[in-house]
PDB file of C-alpha atoms and ligand atoms in Angstrom:
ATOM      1  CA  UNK A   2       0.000   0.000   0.000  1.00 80.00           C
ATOM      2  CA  UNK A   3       1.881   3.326  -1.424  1.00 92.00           C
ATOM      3  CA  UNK A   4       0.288   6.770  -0.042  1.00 98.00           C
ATOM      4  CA  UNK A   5       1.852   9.933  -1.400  1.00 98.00           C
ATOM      5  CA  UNK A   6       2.681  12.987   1.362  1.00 98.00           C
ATOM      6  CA  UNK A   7       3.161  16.592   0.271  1.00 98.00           C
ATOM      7  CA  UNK A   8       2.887  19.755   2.023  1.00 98.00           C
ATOM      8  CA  UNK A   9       0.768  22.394   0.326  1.00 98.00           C
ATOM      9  CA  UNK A  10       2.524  25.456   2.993  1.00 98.00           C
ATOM     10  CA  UNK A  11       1.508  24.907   5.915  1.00 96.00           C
ATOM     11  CA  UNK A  12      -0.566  21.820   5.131  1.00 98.00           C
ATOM     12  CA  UNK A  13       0.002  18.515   5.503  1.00 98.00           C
ATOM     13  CA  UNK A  14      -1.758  15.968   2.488  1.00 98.00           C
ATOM     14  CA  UNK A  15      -1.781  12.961   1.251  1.00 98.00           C
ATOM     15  CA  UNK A  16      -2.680  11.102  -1.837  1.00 98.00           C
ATOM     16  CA  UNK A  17      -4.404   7.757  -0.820  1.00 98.00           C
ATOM     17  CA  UNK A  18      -5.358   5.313  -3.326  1.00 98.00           C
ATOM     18  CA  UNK A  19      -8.175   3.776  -2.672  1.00 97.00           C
ATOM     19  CA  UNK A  20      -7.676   1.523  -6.034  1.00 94.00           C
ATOM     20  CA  UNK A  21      -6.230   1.158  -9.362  1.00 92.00           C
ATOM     21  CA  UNK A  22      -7.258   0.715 -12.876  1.00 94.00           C
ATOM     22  CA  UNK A  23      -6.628   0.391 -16.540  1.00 95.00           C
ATOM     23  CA  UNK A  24      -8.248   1.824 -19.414  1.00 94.00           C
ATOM     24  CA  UNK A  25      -6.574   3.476 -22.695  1.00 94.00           C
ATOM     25  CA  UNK A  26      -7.642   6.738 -24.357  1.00 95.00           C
ATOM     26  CA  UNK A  27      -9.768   5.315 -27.124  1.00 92.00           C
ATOM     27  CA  UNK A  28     -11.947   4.001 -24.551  1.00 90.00           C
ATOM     28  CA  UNK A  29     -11.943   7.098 -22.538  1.00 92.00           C
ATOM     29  CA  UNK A  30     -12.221   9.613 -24.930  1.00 92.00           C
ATOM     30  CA  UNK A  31     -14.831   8.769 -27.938  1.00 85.00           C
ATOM     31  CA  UNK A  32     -13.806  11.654 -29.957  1.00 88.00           C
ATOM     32  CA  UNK A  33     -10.147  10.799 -30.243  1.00 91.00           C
ATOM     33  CA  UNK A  34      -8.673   9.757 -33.277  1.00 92.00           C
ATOM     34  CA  UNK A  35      -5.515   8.237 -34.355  1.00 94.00           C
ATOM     35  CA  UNK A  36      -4.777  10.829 -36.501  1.00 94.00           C
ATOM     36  CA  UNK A  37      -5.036  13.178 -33.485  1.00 93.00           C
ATOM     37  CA  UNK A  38      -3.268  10.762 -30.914  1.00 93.00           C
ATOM     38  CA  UNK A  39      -1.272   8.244 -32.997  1.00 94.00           C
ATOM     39  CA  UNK A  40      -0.150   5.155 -30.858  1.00 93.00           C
ATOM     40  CA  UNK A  41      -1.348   6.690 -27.631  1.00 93.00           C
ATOM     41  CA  UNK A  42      -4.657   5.718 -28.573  1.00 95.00           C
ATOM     42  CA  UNK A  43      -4.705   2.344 -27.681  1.00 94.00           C
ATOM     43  CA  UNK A  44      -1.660   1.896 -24.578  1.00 94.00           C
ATOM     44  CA  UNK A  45      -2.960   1.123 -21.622  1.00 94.00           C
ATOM     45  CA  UNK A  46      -2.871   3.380 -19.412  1.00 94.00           C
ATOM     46  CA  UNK A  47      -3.188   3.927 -15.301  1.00 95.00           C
ATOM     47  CA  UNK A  48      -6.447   4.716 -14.371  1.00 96.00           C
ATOM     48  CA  UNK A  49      -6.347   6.065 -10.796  1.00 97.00           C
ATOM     49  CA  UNK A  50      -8.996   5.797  -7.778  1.00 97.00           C
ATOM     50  CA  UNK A  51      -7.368   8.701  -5.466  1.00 98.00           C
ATOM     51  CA  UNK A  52      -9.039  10.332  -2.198  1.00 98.00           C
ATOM     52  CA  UNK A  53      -7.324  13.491  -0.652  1.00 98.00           C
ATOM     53  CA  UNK A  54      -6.408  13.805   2.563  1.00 98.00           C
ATOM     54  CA  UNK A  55      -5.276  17.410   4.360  1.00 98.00           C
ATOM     55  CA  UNK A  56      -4.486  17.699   8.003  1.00 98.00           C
ATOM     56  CA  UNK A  57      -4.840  21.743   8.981  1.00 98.00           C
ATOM     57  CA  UNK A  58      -4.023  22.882  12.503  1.00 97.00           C
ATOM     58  CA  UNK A  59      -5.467  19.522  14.515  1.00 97.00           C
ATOM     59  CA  UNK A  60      -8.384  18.805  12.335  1.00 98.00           C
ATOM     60  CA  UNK A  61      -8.385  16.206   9.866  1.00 98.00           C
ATOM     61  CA  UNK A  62     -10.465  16.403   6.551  1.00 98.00           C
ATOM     62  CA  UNK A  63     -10.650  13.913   3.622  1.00 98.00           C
ATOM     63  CA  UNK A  64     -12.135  14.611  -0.179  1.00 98.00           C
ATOM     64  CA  UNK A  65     -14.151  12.048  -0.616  1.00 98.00           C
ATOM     65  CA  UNK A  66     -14.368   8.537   0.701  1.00 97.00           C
ATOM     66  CA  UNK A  67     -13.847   5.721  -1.917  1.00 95.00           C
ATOM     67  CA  UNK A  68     -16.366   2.500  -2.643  1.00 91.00           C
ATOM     68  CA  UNK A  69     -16.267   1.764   0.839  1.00 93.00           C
ATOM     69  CA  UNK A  70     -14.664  -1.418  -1.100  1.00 93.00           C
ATOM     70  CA  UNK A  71     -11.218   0.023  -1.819  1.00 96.00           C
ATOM     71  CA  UNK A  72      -7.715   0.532  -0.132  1.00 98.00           C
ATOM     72  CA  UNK A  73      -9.070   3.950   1.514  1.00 98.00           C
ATOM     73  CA  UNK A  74      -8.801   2.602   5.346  1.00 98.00           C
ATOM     74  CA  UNK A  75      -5.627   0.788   4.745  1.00 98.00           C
ATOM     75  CA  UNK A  76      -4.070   3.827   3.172  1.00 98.00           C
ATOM     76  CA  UNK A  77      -5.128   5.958   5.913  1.00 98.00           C
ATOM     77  CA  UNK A  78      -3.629   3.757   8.130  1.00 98.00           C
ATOM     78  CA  UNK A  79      -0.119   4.102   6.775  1.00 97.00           C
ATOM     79  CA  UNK A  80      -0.762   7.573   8.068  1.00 97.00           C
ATOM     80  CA  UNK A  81      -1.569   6.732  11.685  1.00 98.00           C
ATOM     81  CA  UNK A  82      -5.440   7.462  11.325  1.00 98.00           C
ATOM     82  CA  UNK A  83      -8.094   5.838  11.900  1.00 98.00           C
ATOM     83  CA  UNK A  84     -11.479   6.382  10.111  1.00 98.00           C
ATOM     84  CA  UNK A  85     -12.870   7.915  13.266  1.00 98.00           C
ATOM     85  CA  UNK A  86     -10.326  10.610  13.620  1.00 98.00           C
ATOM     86  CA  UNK A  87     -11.381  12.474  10.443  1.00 98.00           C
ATOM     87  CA  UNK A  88     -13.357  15.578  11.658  1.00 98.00           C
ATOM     88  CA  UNK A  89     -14.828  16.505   7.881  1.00 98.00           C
ATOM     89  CA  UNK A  90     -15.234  14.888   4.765  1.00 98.00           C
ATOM     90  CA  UNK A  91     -15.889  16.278   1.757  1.00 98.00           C
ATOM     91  CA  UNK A  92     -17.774  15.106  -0.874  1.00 97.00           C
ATOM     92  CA  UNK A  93     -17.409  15.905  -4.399  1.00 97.00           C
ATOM     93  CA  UNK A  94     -20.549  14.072  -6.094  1.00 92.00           C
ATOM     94  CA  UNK A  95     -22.792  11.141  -5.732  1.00 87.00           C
ATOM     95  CA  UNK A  96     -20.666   8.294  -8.222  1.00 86.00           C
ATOM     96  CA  UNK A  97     -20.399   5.336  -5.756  1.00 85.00           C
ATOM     97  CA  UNK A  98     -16.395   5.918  -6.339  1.00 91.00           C
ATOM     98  CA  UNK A  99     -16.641   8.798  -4.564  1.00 94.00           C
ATOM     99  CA  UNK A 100     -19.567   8.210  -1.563  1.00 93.00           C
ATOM    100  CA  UNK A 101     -19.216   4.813  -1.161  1.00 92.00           C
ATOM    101  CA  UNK A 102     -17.462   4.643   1.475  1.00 95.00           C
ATOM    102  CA  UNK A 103     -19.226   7.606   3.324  1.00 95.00           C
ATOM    103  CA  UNK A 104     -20.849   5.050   6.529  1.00 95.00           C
ATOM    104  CA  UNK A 105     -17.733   4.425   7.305  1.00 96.00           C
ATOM    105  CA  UNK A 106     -16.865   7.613   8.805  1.00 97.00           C
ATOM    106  CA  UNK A 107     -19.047   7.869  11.791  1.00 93.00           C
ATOM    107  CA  UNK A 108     -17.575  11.284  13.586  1.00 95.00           C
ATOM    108  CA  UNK A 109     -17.296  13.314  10.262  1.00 97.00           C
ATOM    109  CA  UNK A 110     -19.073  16.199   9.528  1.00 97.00           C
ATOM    110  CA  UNK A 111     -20.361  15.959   6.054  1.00 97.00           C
ATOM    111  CA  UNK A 112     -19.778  19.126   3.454  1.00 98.00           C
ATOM    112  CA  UNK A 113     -21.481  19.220   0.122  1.00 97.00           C
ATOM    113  CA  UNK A 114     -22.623  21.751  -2.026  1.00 97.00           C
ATOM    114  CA  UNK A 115     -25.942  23.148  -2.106  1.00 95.00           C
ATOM    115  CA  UNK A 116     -26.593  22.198  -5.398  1.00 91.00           C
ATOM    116  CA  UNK A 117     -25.265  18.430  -4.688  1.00 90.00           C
ATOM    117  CA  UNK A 118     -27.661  18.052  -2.158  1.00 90.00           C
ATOM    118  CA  UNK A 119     -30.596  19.552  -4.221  1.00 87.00           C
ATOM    119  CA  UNK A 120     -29.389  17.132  -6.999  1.00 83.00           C
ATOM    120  CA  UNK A 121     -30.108  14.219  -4.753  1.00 81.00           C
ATOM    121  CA  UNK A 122     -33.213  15.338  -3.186  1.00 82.00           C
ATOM    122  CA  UNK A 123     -34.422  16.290  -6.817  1.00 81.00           C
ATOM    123  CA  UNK A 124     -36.365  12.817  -8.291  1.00 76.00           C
ATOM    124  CA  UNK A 125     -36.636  14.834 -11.387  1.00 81.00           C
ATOM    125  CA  UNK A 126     -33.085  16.313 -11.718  1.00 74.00           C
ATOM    126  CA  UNK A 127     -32.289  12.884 -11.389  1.00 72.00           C
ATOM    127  CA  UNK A 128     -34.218  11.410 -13.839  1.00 74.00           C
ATOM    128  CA  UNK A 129     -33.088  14.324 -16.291  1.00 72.00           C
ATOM    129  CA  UNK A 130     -29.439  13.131 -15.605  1.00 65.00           C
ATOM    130  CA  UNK A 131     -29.926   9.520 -16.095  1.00 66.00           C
ATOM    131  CA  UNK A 132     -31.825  10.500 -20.067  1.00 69.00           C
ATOM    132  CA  UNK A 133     -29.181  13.059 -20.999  1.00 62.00           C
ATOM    133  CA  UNK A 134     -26.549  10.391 -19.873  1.00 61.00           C
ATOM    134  CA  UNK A 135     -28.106   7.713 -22.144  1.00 65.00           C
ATOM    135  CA  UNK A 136     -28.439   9.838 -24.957  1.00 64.00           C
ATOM    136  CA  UNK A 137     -24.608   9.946 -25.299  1.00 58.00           C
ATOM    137  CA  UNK A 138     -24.940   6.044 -26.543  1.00 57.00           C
ATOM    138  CA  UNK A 139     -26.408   4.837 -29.761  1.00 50.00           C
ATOM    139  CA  UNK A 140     -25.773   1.285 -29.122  1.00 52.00           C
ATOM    140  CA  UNK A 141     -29.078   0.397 -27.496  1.00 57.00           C
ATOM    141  CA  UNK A 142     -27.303  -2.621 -25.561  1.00 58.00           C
ATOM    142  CA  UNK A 143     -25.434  -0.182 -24.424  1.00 63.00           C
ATOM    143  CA  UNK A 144     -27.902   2.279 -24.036  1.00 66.00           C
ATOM    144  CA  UNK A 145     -29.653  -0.673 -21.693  1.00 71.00           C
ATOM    145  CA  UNK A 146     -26.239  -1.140 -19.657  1.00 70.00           C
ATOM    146  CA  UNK A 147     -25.625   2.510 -18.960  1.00 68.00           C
ATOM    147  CA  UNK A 148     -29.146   3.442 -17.947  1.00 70.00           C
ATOM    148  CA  UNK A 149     -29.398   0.501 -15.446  1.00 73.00           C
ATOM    149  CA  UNK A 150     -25.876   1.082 -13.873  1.00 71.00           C
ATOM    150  CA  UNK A 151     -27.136   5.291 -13.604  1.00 68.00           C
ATOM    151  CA  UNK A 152     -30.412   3.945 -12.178  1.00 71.00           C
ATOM    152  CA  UNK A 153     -28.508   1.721  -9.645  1.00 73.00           C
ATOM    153  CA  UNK A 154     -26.477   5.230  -9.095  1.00 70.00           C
ATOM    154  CA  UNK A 155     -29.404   7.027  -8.499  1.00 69.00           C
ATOM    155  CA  UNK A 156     -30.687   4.623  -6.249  1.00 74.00           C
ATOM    156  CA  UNK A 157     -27.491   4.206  -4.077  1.00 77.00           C
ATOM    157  CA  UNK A 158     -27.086   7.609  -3.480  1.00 78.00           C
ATOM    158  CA  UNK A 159     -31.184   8.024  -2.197  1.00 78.00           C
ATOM    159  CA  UNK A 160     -31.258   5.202  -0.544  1.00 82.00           C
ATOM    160  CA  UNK A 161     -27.448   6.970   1.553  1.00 87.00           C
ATOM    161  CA  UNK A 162     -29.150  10.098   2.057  1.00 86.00           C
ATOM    162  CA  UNK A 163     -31.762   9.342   5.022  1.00 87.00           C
ATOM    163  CA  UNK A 164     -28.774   7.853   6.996  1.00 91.00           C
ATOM    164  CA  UNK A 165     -26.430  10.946   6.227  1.00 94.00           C
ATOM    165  CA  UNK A 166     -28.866  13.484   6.538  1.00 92.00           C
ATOM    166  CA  UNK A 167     -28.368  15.041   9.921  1.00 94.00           C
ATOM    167  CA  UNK A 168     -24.958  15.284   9.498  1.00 96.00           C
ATOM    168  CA  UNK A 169     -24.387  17.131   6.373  1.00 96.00           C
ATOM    169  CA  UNK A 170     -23.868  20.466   6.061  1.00 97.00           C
ATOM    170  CA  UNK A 171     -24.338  22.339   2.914  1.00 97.00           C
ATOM    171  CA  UNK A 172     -22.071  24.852   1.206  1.00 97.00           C
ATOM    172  CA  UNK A 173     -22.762  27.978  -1.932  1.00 97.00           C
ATOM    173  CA  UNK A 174     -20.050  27.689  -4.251  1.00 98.00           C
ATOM    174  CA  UNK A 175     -17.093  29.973  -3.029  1.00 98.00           C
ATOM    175  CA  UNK A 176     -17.285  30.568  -0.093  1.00 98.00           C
ATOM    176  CA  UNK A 177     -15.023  30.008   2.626  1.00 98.00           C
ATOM    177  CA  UNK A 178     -16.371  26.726   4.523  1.00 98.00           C
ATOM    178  CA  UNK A 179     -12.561  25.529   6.408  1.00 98.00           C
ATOM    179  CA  UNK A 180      -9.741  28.285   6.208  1.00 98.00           C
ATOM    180  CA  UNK A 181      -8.935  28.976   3.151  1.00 98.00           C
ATOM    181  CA  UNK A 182     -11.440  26.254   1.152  1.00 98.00           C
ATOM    182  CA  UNK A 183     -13.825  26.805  -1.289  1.00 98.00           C
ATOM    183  CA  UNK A 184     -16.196  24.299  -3.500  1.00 98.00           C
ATOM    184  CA  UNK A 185     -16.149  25.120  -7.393  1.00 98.00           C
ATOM    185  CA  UNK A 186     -19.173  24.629  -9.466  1.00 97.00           C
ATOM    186  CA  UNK A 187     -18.152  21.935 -11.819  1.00 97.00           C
ATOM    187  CA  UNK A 188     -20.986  20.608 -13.428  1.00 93.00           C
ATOM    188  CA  UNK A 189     -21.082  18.105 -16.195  1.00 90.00           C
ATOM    189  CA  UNK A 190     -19.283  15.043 -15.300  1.00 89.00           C
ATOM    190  CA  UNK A 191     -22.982  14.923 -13.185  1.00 85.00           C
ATOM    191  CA  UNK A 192     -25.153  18.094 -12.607  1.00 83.00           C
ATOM    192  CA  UNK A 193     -23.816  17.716  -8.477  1.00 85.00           C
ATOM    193  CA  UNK A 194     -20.164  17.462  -9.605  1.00 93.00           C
ATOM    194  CA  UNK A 195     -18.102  19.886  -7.590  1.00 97.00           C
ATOM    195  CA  UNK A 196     -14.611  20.779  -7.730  1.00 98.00           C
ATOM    196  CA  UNK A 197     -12.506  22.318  -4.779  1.00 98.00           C
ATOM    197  CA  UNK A 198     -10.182  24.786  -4.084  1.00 98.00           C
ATOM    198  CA  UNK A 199      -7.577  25.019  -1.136  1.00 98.00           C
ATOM    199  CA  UNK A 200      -5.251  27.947  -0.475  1.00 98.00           C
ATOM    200  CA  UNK A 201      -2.447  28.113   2.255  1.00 98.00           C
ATOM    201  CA  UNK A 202      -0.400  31.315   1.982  1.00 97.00           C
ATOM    202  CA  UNK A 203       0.551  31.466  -1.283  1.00 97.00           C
ATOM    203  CA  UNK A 204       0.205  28.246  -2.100  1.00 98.00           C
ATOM    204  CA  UNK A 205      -3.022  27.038  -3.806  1.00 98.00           C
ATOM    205  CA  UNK A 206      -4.366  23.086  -5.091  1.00 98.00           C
ATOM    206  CA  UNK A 207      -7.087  22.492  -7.095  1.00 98.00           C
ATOM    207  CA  UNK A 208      -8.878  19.635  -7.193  1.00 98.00           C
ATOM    208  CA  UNK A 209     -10.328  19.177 -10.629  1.00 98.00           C
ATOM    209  CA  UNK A 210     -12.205  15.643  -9.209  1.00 98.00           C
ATOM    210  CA  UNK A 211     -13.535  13.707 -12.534  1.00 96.00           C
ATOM    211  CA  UNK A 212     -13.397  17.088 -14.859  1.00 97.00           C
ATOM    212  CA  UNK A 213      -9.613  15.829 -16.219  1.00 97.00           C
ATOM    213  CA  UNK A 214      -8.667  12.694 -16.585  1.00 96.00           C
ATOM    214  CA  UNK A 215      -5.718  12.565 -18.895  1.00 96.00           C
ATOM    215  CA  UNK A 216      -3.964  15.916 -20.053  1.00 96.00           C
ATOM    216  CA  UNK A 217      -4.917  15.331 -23.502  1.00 95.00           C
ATOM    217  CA  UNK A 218      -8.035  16.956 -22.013  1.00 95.00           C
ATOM    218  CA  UNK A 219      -6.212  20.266 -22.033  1.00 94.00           C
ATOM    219  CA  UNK A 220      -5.251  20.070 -25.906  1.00 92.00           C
ATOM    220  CA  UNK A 221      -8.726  18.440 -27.011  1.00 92.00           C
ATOM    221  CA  UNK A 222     -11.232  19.722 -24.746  1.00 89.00           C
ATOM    222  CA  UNK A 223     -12.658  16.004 -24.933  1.00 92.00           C
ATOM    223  CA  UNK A 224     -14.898  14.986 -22.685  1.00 90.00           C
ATOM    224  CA  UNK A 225     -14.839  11.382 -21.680  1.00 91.00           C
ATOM    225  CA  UNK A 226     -17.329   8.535 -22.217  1.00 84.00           C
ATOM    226  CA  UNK A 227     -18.598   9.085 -18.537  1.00 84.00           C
ATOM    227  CA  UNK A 228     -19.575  12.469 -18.293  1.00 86.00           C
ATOM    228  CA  UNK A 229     -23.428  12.866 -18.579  1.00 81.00           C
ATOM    229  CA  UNK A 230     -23.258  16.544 -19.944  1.00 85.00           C
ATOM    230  CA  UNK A 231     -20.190  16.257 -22.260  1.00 85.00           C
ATOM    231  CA  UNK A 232     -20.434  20.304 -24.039  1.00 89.00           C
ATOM    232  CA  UNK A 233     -20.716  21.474 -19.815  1.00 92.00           C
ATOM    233  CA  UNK A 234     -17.564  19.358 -19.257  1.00 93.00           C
ATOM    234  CA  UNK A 235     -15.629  21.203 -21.894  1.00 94.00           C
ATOM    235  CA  UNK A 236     -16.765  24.567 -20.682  1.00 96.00           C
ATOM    236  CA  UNK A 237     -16.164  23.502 -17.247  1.00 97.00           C
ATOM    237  CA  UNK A 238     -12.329  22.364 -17.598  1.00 96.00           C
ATOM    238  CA  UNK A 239     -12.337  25.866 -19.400  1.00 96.00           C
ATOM    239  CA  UNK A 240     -12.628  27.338 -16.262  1.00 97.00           C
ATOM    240  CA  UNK A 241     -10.858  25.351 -14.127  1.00 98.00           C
ATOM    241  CA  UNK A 242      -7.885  25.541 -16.394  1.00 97.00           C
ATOM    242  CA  UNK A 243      -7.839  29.535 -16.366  1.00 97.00           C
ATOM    243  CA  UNK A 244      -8.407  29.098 -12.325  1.00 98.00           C
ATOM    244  CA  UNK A 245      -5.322  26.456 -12.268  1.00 98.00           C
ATOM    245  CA  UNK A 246      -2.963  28.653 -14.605  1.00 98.00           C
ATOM    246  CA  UNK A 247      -4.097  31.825 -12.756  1.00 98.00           C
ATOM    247  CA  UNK A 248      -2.852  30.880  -9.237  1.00 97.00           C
ATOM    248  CA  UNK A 249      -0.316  28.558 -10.379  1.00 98.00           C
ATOM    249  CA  UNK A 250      -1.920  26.082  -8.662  1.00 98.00           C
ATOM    250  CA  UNK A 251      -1.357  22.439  -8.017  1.00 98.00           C
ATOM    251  CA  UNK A 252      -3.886  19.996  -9.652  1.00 98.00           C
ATOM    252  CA  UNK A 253      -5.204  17.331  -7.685  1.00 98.00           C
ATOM    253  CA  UNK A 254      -7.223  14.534  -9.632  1.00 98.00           C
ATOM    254  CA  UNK A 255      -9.358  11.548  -8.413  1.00 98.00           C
ATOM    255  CA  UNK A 256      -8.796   9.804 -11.582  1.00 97.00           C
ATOM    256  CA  UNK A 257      -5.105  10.399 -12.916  1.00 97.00           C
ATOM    257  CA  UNK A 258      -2.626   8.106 -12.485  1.00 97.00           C
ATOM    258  CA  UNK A 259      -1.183   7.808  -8.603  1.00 97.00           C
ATOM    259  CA  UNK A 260      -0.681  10.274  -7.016  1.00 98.00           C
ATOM    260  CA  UNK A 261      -2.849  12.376  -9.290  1.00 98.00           C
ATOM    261  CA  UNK A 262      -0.575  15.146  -8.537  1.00 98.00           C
ATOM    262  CA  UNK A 263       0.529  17.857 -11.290  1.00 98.00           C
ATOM    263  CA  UNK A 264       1.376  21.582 -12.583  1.00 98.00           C
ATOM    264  CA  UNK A 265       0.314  22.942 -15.878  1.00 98.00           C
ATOM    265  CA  UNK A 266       2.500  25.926 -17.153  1.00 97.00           C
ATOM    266  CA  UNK A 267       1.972  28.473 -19.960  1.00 96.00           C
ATOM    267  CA  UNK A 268       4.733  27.868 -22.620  1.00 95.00           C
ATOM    268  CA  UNK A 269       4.990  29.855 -25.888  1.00 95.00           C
ATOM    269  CA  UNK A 270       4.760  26.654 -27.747  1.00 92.00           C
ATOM    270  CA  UNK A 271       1.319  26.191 -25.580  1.00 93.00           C
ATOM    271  CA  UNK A 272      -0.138  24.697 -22.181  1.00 96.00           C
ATOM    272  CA  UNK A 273       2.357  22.499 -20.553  1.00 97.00           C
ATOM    273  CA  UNK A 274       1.758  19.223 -18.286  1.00 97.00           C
ATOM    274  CA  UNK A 275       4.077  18.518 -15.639  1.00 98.00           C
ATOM    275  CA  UNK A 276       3.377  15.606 -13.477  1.00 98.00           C
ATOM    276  CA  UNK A 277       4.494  15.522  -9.528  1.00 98.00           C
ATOM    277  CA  UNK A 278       5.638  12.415  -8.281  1.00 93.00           C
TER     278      UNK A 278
HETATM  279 ZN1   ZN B 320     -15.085   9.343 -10.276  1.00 86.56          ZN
END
């Protein structure tokens, strides 16, 4: 079990896997070509399952909180902690990747945006998401696999929210929730995906969640096979690219490779992606 520690200033984080996959672009992205891409279209690449964790002052918060199937306790143990020392978790959106393992932090206050939590009280906005998703899909088996695993999404995440309930509390987009933490509207992987923002001095990460994936995303503006609103996407990692290059920020993603860590840099020649391992 490999965890990744970095200091952003004064804070202390930690990359923690809570699993690993494989997938290659092709499968990712629908709209990339070989013409674009060439042989990267088809090598397999690392497909990663990471949850952030930041310790500020005494009080220990963690993005997001795996299946509940994963690595996520056994990572957080290489770090000393315990699932019941964790004073907040945050949670980005309602993909079981993400929430699953939400029961299994008992103590934790519970942040989520407004608009996450209106998402999942919403039958309707619900229903929207699961057609919109579908539509993506003209393979009708397909079409039949997708909409029953976003039903069973759907489901998992009502069927969470009576036993969660008291304990969240809701956030508006920018503002200041924790010293120096904000949530980002970043709709279009699902209409509750958020994003987040954390400063220390002069020092700032942002965690772009499921909005990139691979940093052919920065070049292509492609969204992937998995976002339910693919044009908000694009638009989306607009902003969140602008917000990254104008703070010089660290980027933090749940789905790039371990540790999901890197810096993108204006060049003449165009964006650059630097990883940080
Ligand atoms: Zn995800």
């Amino acid at each position: 079990m490999q965890t990744f520690s970095f200091k952003l200033a004064d804070l202390s984080c930690a990359s923690l896997p809570d699993n690993k996959g494989e997938s290659d672009l092709k499968s990712i992205f629908p709209a990339a070509t070989e013409a674009e891409l060439g042989t990267a279209l088809t090598e397999k690449l690392e497909v990663g399952f990471n949850c952030l964790y930041i310790r500020q002052g005494k009080t220990n918060i963690l993005v997001d909180t795996g299946t509940g199937e994963g690595q996520l306790l056994a990572a957080l143990a290489q770090l000393g902690l315990e699932a019941k020392d964790i004073d907040f978790v945050i949670l980005t959106h309602g993909d079981r990747d993400h929430i699953g393992g939400v029961l299994e932090f008992p103590r934790a206050r519970l942040i989520m945006s407004e608009k996450m939590l209106e998402s999942w009280t919403d039958a309707e906005k619900q229903e929207q998401m699961v057609d919109e998703f579908i539509k993506l899909f003209q393979n009708k088996i397909a079409q039949e696999a997708l909409a029953s695993r976003e039903q069973e999404r759907r489901h998992f995440a009502q069927a969470l929210l009576p036993q969660i309930k008291s304990r969240i509390q809701t956030v508006a987009f920018e503002n200041e929730f924790l010293p120096g933490f904000k949530l980002i509207d970043a709709s279009g992987h699902r209409t509750d995906h958020t994003a987040l923002e954390i400063s220390s001095e002069d020092q700032t990460l942002i965690h772009v969640v499921d909005s990139i994936r691979h940093p052919v995303q920065i070049t292509y503006h492609w969204a992937s096979f998995i976002d339910s609103y693919p044009d908000m996407v694009v638009e989306t990692n607009k902003r969140l690219v602008e917000r990254i290059l104008a703070k010089d920020a660290l980027i933090f993603g749940a789905h790039l490779p371990f540790p999901g860590l890197a810096r993108l840099s204006r060049e003449t020649s165009g964006l650059e992606w630097h990883w940080v391992k």
